[in-house]
Coordinates of C-alpha atoms and ligand atoms in Angstrom, one line a residue:
X1 CA 10.9 -30.9 1.7
X2 CA 11.5 -26.5 3.1
X3 CA 8.4 -24.1 3.2
X4 CA 10.6 -22.0 0.2
X5 CA 11.0 -25.7 -1.2
X6 CA 7.6 -26.0 -1.3
X7 CA 6.3 -22.5 -2.7
X8 CA 8.8 -23.3 -5.5
X9 CA 7.0 -26.0 -6.7
X10 CA 3.8 -25.2 -7.3
X11 CA 3.4 -20.8 -6.4
X12 CA 4.4 -17.7 -8.9
X13 CA 4.6 -14.7 -7.4
X14 CA 4.3 -11.2 -7.9
X15 CA 6.0 -7.9 -9.6
X16 CA 9.0 -11.3 -9.5
X17 CA 10.9 -12.6 -12.5
X18 CA 10.6 -16.2 -10.8
X19 CA 14.3 -17.2 -13.2
X20 CA 15.8 -14.2 -11.4
X21 CA 14.3 -13.4 -8.3
X22 CA 16.1 -15.0 -5.2
X23 CA 14.4 -17.4 -2.9
X24 CA 11.8 -15.6 -0.9
X25 CA 11.8 -14.9 2.4
X26 CA 9.6 -17.9 4.7
X27 CA 8.2 -15.9 6.3
X28 CA 6.3 -17.6 10.5
X29 CA 6.0 -14.9 12.5
X30 CA 5.0 -10.8 12.4
X31 CA 5.6 -8.9 15.6
X32 CA 5.4 -4.7 15.2
X33 CA 8.7 -3.8 13.1
X34 CA 9.7 -7.7 13.0
X35 CA 9.1 -10.7 11.0
X36 CA 10.6 -13.1 11.3
X37 CA 11.9 -16.6 9.3
X38 CA 11.2 -19.8 9.5
X39 CA 15.4 -20.7 10.2
X40 CA 14.7 -18.0 13.0
X41 CA 15.9 -14.9 11.7
X42 CA 14.1 -11.7 12.5
X43 CA 14.4 -9.1 10.0
X44 CA 12.9 -5.7 10.2
X45 CA 10.2 -4.7 8.0
X46 CA 11.7 -1.1 6.4
X47 CA 8.8 -1.0 3.7
X48 CA 5.6 -1.5 6.1
X49 CA 5.3 -4.9 3.8
X50 CA 4.1 -3.2 0.9
X51 CA 3.5 0.4 1.9
X52 CA 0.2 -1.5 4.1
X53 CA 0.9 -1.5 8.3
X54 CA 0.7 1.2 10.2
X55 CA 0.2 0.0 13.7
X56 CA 3.0 -3.1 13.4
X57 CA 2.6 -7.3 12.7
X58 CA -0.3 -8.5 14.5
X59 CA -1.3 -6.3 16.4
X60 CA -2.9 -7.2 19.8
X61 CA -6.0 -4.9 19.6
X62 CA -6.7 -5.4 15.7
X63 CA -5.7 -9.1 15.9
X64 CA -8.8 -9.0 19.1
X65 CA -11.1 -7.2 16.5
X66 CA -11.2 -10.1 13.8
X67 CA -11.8 -12.8 15.8
X68 CA -14.4 -11.4 17.8
X69 CA -16.2 -10.5 14.0
X70 CA -15.1 -13.5 13.0
X71 CA -17.0 -14.9 16.1
X72 CA -20.4 -13.1 15.3
X73 CA -20.7 -12.8 10.8
X74 CA -17.4 -13.4 8.6
X75 CA -19.3 -12.3 5.4
X76 CA -22.4 -11.7 4.3
X77 CA -23.1 -10.7 0.3
X78 CA -23.3 -6.6 0.3
X79 CA -26.1 -6.4 -2.8
X80 CA -29.6 -6.3 -0.7
X81 CA -27.8 -6.7 3.2
X82 CA -26.0 -4.5 5.7
X83 CA -24.2 -5.9 9.0
X84 CA -22.4 -2.9 11.8
X85 CA -19.0 -3.4 11.0
X86 CA -19.7 -2.0 7.5
X87 CA -22.1 0.9 8.2
X88 CA -19.6 2.4 12.0
X89 CA -16.2 2.1 9.6
X90 CA -18.6 4.3 6.4
X91 CA -19.8 7.0 9.7
X92 CA -15.8 6.5 10.7
X93 CA -14.2 7.4 7.3
X94 CA -16.7 10.4 7.0
X95 CA -15.8 10.9 9.9
X96 CA -12.2 11.9 9.2
X97 CA -12.2 12.4 5.5
X98 CA -12.6 16.2 4.2
X99 CA -14.9 17.7 3.9
X100 CA -18.3 16.6 0.8
X101 CA -16.8 13.0 0.9
X102 CA -20.2 11.5 2.2
X103 CA -20.5 8.5 0.0
X104 CA -18.7 5.3 1.0
X105 CA -18.8 2.2 -1.1
X106 CA -16.3 -0.2 -0.5
X107 CA -13.9 -3.5 -3.3
X108 CA -11.4 -5.4 -2.7
X109 CA -8.3 -3.1 -2.3
X110 CA -6.1 -0.3 -3.9
X111 CA -6.5 -1.3 -8.1
X112 CA -11.0 -1.6 -7.6
X113 CA -10.8 1.4 -5.3
X114 CA -9.2 3.1 -8.5
X115 CA -11.1 1.3 -11.1
X116 CA -14.1 2.3 -9.0
X117 CA -13.3 5.5 -9.5
X118 CA -12.9 5.4 -13.2
X119 CA -16.3 3.9 -13.4
X120 CA -18.5 6.5 -11.1
X121 CA -17.2 9.0 -12.3
X122 CA -17.2 8.7 -16.0
X123 CA -21.2 7.1 -15.8
X124 CA -21.4 10.2 -13.4
X125 CA -21.5 12.3 -16.4
X126 CA -23.2 10.0 -18.6
X127 CA -25.9 10.0 -16.0
X128 CA -26.1 13.7 -16.0
X129 CA -26.3 13.8 -19.8
X130 CA -23.1 15.1 -20.7
X131 CA -21.0 11.6 -21.7
X132 CA -18.7 13.3 -23.9
X133 CA -17.1 14.5 -21.1
X134 CA -15.3 11.2 -20.9
X135 CA -11.6 11.5 -21.0
X136 CA -9.2 11.3 -17.9
X137 CA -6.4 13.2 -17.3
X138 CA -3.5 11.6 -15.7
X139 CA 0.0 12.3 -14.2
X140 CA 3.4 11.4 -15.6
X141 CA 5.6 9.1 -13.2
X142 CA 1.9 7.9 -11.9
X143 CA 1.4 4.1 -10.6
X144 CA -2.7 4.0 -10.3
X145 CA -3.1 0.0 -9.6
X146 CA -2.4 -3.2 -12.2
X147 CA -6.5 -3.9 -13.2
X148 CA -7.0 -2.6 -16.7
X149 CA -8.6 0.8 -16.0
X150 CA -6.2 1.0 -13.2
X151 CA -3.1 0.1 -15.2
X152 CA -4.4 3.0 -18.7
X153 CA -4.9 6.4 -15.8
X154 CA -1.2 5.0 -14.4
X155 CA 2.0 6.6 -16.5
X156 CA 3.4 3.6 -19.4
X157 CA 6.4 2.0 -17.7
X158 CA 7.8 -1.4 -17.7
X159 CA 5.1 -2.4 -15.3
X160 CA 2.1 -1.3 -18.7
X161 CA 3.6 -2.9 -21.8
X162 CA 2.7 -6.0 -22.1
X163 CA -0.2 -4.6 -21.7
X164 CA -0.1 -0.9 -23.7
X165 CA -2.7 -2.7 -26.7
X166 CA -5.4 -3.3 -24.0
X167 CA -5.5 -0.1 -22.1
X168 CA -7.3 2.9 -22.7
X169 CA -6.5 6.6 -24.3
X170 CA -5.3 9.0 -21.3
X171 CA -4.3 12.9 -21.4
X172 CA -1.3 13.7 -20.0
X173 CA 0.7 17.0 -17.8
X174 CA 3.1 16.8 -16.3
X175 CA 4.2 16.1 -11.9
X176 CA 5.8 18.2 -9.7
X177 CA 9.3 15.6 -10.4
X178 CA 12.1 18.9 -8.6
X179 CA 14.5 16.7 -9.2
X180 CA 14.3 15.8 -13.0
X181 CA 12.3 19.0 -13.0
X182 CA 10.1 18.8 -16.2
X183 CA 10.2 22.3 -18.0
X184 CA 14.2 22.7 -16.2
X185 CA 13.6 25.0 -13.6
X186 CA 14.1 24.8 -9.2
X187 CA 12.6 24.7 -6.8
X188 CA 13.5 27.9 -5.2
X189 CA 13.3 30.1 -9.0
X190 CA 9.8 27.9 -9.9
X191 CA 6.4 29.7 -9.3
X192 CA 4.8 26.1 -9.7
X193 CA 5.7 26.4 -13.9
X194 CA 5.2 22.8 -14.3
X195 CA 1.5 22.8 -13.3
X196 CA 1.1 25.0 -16.8
X197 CA 0.9 22.0 -18.0
X198 CA -2.0 20.3 -16.8
X199 CA -4.1 24.0 -17.6
X200 CA -3.2 24.2 -21.0
X201 CA -4.4 20.5 -21.3
X202 CA -7.4 21.6 -19.6
X203 CA -8.2 24.7 -21.8
X204 CA -7.8 22.7 -24.4
X205 CA -9.4 20.0 -23.6
X206 CA -11.4 21.0 -20.7
X207 CA -15.3 19.9 -21.7
X208 CA -13.8 16.3 -22.9
X209 CA -12.3 15.9 -19.4
X210 CA -14.4 13.3 -17.0
X211 CA -11.4 13.6 -13.9
X212 CA -8.1 14.4 -13.6
X213 CA -6.8 11.8 -11.3
X214 CA -3.8 11.9 -8.8
X215 CA -1.5 10.5 -6.0
X216 CA -1.7 13.9 -4.5
X217 CA 1.1 14.7 -2.2
X218 CA 3.3 11.5 -2.9
X219 CA 3.7 10.3 -6.1
X220 CA 4.8 6.9 -4.6
X221 CA 5.7 3.7 -7.3
X222 CA 6.6 6.4 -9.8
X223 CA 9.9 6.8 -7.5
X224 CA 8.5 7.9 -4.4
X225 CA 8.2 12.3 -5.9
X226 CA 7.1 14.9 -3.0
X227 CA 5.5 17.9 -4.4
X228 CA 4.8 21.0 -3.3
X229 CA 2.1 21.1 -1.6
X230 CA 0.5 24.7 -4.0
X231 CA 0.8 22.1 -7.4
X232 CA -2.1 19.8 -5.7
X233 CA -4.0 23.4 -4.9
X234 CA -3.5 24.5 -8.5
X235 CA -5.0 20.7 -9.7
X236 CA -8.3 21.6 -7.1
X237 CA -8.0 24.4 -9.4
X238 CA -7.6 23.8 -12.1
X239 CA -10.4 20.9 -12.4
X240 CA -12.8 23.7 -10.6
X241 CA -12.3 25.8 -13.1
X242 CA -11.8 23.3 -16.1
X243 CA -15.8 21.6 -14.4
X244 CA -13.2 18.4 -14.1
X245 CA -14.3 16.2 -11.4
X246 CA -11.0 15.6 -9.3
X247 CA -10.2 12.0 -7.5
X248 CA -7.6 12.0 -5.8
X249 CA -6.0 8.8 -5.1
X250 CA -4.7 8.2 -1.4
X251 CA -4.3 4.6 -1.1
X252 CA -1.1 4.8 -0.6
X253 CA -1.0 8.1 0.7
X254 CA -4.4 7.5 3.4
X255 CA -3.3 7.7 6.8
X256 CA -1.2 9.2 8.1
X257 CA 1.7 8.6 6.0
X258 CA 3.0 12.0 4.5
X259 CA 2.5 12.7 7.8
X260 CA -1.6 14.2 7.6
X261 CA -4.1 11.7 7.7
X262 CA -4.9 12.2 4.6
X263 CA -2.0 14.2 2.2
X264 CA -5.4 16.6 0.2
X265 CA -5.2 18.0 4.0
X266 CA -1.3 18.9 2.8
X267 CA -2.9 21.5 0.6
X268 CA -6.9 21.9 2.3
X269 CA -8.2 20.8 -0.7
X270 CA -11.2 18.1 -0.4
X271 CA -11.3 15.9 -4.1
X272 CA -14.5 15.1 -5.8
X273 CA -13.7 11.2 -5.4
X274 CA -10.6 9.5 -2.9
X275 CA -9.8 6.1 -3.1
X276 CA -8.3 4.4 -0.5
X277 CA -6.8 1.0 0.5
X278 CA -3.9 -0.3 2.5
X279 CA -3.5 1.1 5.7
X280 CA -7.3 1.5 6.2
X281 CA -7.4 -2.1 6.6
X282 CA -4.2 -1.3 9.1
X283 CA -2.7 -3.5 6.4
X284 CA -4.1 -6.7 7.7
X285 CA -6.8 -7.1 5.1
X286 CA -7.5 -6.6 1.2
X287 CA -9.9 -4.0 1.4
X288 CA -11.6 -0.9 -0.8
X289 CA -13.0 2.3 -0.3
X290 CA -13.5 4.7 -2.8
X291 CA -16.2 7.6 -1.2
X292 CA -17.8 10.4 -3.4
X293 CA -19.8 13.2 -2.9
X294 CA -23.1 13.7 -2.1
X295 CA -23.3 15.6 -5.7
X296 CA -21.8 12.2 -7.6
X297 CA -24.6 9.9 -5.6
X298 CA -28.0 11.8 -6.2
X299 CA -26.6 11.8 -9.8
X300 CA -27.5 7.8 -9.7
X301 CA -30.4 8.3 -7.9
X302 CA -33.3 7.9 -10.7
X303 CA -37.0 5.5 -11.5
X304 CA -34.8 3.8 -14.3
X305 CA -32.8 0.8 -13.3
X306 CA -30.1 2.1 -16.1
X307 CA -28.7 4.7 -14.0
X308 CA -27.4 2.4 -11.6
X309 CA -24.4 2.0 -10.0
X310 CA -23.6 -2.5 -11.9
X311 CA -20.2 -2.9 -9.8
X312 CA -19.7 -5.0 -6.6
X313 CA -17.6 -7.6 -5.7
X314 CA -18.3 -10.8 -3.8
X315 CA -16.3 -9.7 -0.8
X316 CA -17.3 -5.8 -1.2
X317 CA -17.9 -5.0 3.1
X318 CA -16.1 -7.3 4.3
X319 CA -17.1 -7.3 8.1
X320 CA -13.3 -8.9 8.9
X321 CA -11.6 -6.5 6.8
X322 CA -14.3 -3.4 8.2
X323 CA -13.6 -4.6 11.8
X324 CA -9.6 -4.7 11.5
X325 CA -10.5 -0.9 10.5
X326 CA -12.6 0.5 12.7
X327 CA -10.1 -1.1 15.3
X328 CA -7.0 0.9 13.6
X329 CA -9.3 4.2 13.7
X330 CA -9.4 3.4 17.3
X331 CA -5.5 3.3 17.8
X332 CA -6.1 6.8 16.4
X333 CA -8.0 8.1 18.3
X334 CA -6.7 6.6 21.3
X335 CA -3.1 7.7 21.2
X336 CA -1.8 11.6 18.8
X337 CA -0.7 8.9 15.8
X338 CA 0.0 11.6 13.9
X339 CA 2.3 13.7 16.8
X340 CA 5.0 9.8 16.4
X341 CA 5.1 10.3 12.8
X342 CA 5.4 13.7 13.0
X343 CA 8.9 12.1 14.9
X344 CA 9.5 10.4 12.4
X345 CA 9.5 12.3 9.9
X346 CA 12.4 14.9 12.0
X347 CA 14.6 11.7 11.8
X348 CA 14.5 10.9 8.7
X349 CA 14.9 14.3 8.0
X350 CA 18.3 14.9 10.3
X351 CA 19.4 10.6 9.7
X352 CA 19.1 10.7 5.6
X353 CA 19.9 14.8 4.4
X354 CA 24.0 13.6 5.7
X355 CA 24.0 11.1 2.4
X356 CA 24.0 13.6 0.6
X357 CA 26.6 13.8 0.3
X358 CA 27.9 10.8 -1.0
X359 CA 28.6 10.2 -4.5
X360 CA 26.0 8.4 -5.5
X361 CA 23.1 10.3 -4.0
X362 CA 20.9 12.6 -6.2
X363 CA 18.1 13.5 -3.8
X364 CA 17.0 12.7 -1.0
X365 CA 13.4 13.6 0.7
X366 CA 11.5 13.2 3.6
X367 CA 7.3 13.4 3.5
X368 CA 5.8 12.1 7.2
X369 CA 6.8 8.6 7.5
X370 CA 8.2 8.4 4.2
X371 CA 12.1 8.5 2.8
X372 CA 13.3 8.6 -0.1
X373 CA 17.1 8.5 -1.4
X374 CA 17.6 8.6 -5.6
X375 CA 20.7 7.8 -6.4
X376 CA 21.8 8.6 -9.6
X377 CA 22.0 6.6 -12.8
X378 CA 24.0 5.8 -15.4
X379 CA 21.3 5.3 -17.6
X380 CA 20.5 9.2 -17.1
X381 CA 17.9 10.7 -14.7
X382 CA 14.4 9.9 -16.0
X383 CA 14.9 7.0 -18.3
X384 CA 11.6 5.3 -18.2
X385 CA 12.9 2.1 -17.6
X386 CA 14.9 3.1 -14.2
X387 CA 12.8 0.3 -11.8
X388 CA 14.7 -2.3 -13.8
X389 CA 17.9 -0.8 -12.9
X390 CA 20.5 -3.9 -11.5
X391 CA 21.2 -1.8 -8.3
X392 CA 17.7 -2.4 -7.1
X393 CA 18.1 -6.2 -6.4
X394 CA 22.0 -5.6 -5.0
X395 CA 20.8 -3.6 -2.6
X396 CA 17.9 -4.8 -2.0
X397 CA 20.4 -8.3 -1.1
X398 CA 22.7 -6.7 0.8
X399 CA 20.0 -5.2 3.2
X400 CA 18.1 -8.5 3.7
X401 CA 22.2 -9.7 5.1
X402 CA 21.2 -7.1 8.0
X403 CA 18.3 -7.9 8.7
X404 CA 16.9 -5.1 6.7
X405 CA 14.0 -5.7 4.4
X406 CA 13.6 -2.5 1.7
X407 CA 12.8 -3.0 -1.9
X408 CA 14.4 0.3 -3.6
X409 CA 12.1 1.4 -6.8
X410 CA 15.4 0.7 -9.1
X411 CA 17.5 3.2 -8.8
X412 CA 14.8 5.0 -5.7
X413 CA 16.0 3.8 -2.1
X414 CA 13.0 4.3 0.7
X415 CA 11.8 4.4 3.7
X416 CA 8.2 3.1 5.5
X417 CA 8.4 1.9 8.1
X418 CA 4.9 1.0 10.9
X419 CA 4.6 3.6 12.6
X420 CA 5.2 2.1 16.4
X421 CA 8.6 2.1 15.6
X422 CA 11.3 2.9 17.7
X423 CA 14.1 5.7 17.5
X424 CA 16.5 3.7 18.1
X425 CA 14.9 1.4 15.6
X426 CA 15.2 4.5 12.6
X427 CA 18.4 5.1 13.9
X428 CA 20.0 1.8 13.0
X429 CA 18.3 1.6 10.0
X430 CA 19.9 4.9 9.1
X431 CA 23.2 3.1 9.5
X432 CA 22.2 0.0 7.3
X433 CA 21.0 2.5 4.5
X434 CA 25.0 4.4 4.8
X435 CA 27.0 1.7 4.6
X436 CA 25.3 0.0 2.9
X437 CA 25.4 3.5 -0.2
X438 CA 28.5 3.7 1.5
X439 CA 30.7 0.8 0.0
X440 CA 28.0 0.5 -3.7
X441 CA 30.8 2.3 -6.4
X442 CA 30.2 5.2 -7.8
X443 CA 28.0 5.7 -11.0
Ligands
PLP1 C1 -1.2 5.3 -5.3 C2 -1.6 3.5 -5.2 N1 -2.7 3.8 -6.5 C3 -3.3 1.9 -6.2 C4 -2.6 1.0 -5.5 C5 -2.9 0.2 -6.1 O1 -3.2 -0.9 -5.2 P1 -3.2 -2.7 -4.8 O2 -2.2 -3.0 -4.8 O3 -4.0 -2.7 -3.1 O4 -4.0 -3.0 -6.1 C6 -1.0 1.4 -5.5 C7 -0.3 0.5 -5.5 O5 1.2 0.5 -4.3 C8 -0.9 2.4 -5.0 O6 0.6 2.8 -4.4

């Protein structure tokens, strides 16, 4: 039996309608921006394996760091024990993060990093004797993960619909989705008017709000929505005025993806809590980190053990994942990775903006190492089930025929390669995108 036949007999894949989905790609090897299949194909990974990979697949330095760590200590529980890679990674993260984020709490993935942030913010107010501050405020089009708390603070969508009864209620406000402006303006005629909705919510409910949670500058799964930095600055200002915490979910945006090490830097803001994962380990191993201010940490210090933060996972601070994270940060130290991303951004802007003239292209958005093309849909703008638009799988199949792995979010096609991609490879990808988009019928 082939690998795919064996897979079909025993596996159930994520986000996959197993009846309709094409056969999975049997990947046997990765190198740089390429994935190699069992039957000898070489496929360019244009989405960094779900946005996690930054330095390329199977990077010798990261491979070596993990192997050396495995030879010393593969894992030990993190309650009552500590180890060098966990301490060193926390030190290195704190040195790079926006100022004031000084307490690192490790977990297993992006959803748990968010789950930890939500529980931490909630208990923070209880420990401070303000239990009425228990509501979370989130933005339209938000995606924060698939565990129950993370789904609750995400926008209601096809992803969360079956689970609605188990989600807790939240307050919602507009996101700055300029292409479908929620207040009907265009960017050249606006003074970030969409921020008013958040202002109004906080004016009405501010005393009960535990935290506002955002994906700063670039909302990913909601459609690669790029923000004006003024919106993010405004969110910080309004949180301060209302006395609410600000949680920045940088699971996707962290580690250079938006062109800065962390997206909060675009608006020079520091959140009270930041969530990290994905590229934290350069896409090698599952790990999350939730980093809080000293003020939040202090609220949990007590002679009363009831105030403990009762959260943890078997694999908290896994040494192999920490070693991968340290090796990744060392690569950032050794070469100017952000300069590579700036070059990639310029090339994406030049290459993708020419697609605006195609009849089905509604918008082109580029930020850092992410380029997105939003197609106009026959379902009309802003339909919340655009993710299920049949165009996505059709496009994915067309790209795969050309040995390019892209996975559109419904009508939003995006390209987000590992940062080590060469200019010639970027040109090739843009050519494939242009060719395929030229061949699809008008809406
Ligand atoms: C902003 C954001 N938060 C959280 C998550 C969830 O991360 P994970 O898939 O590792 O659980 C994602 C995943 O795409 C994300 O983009």
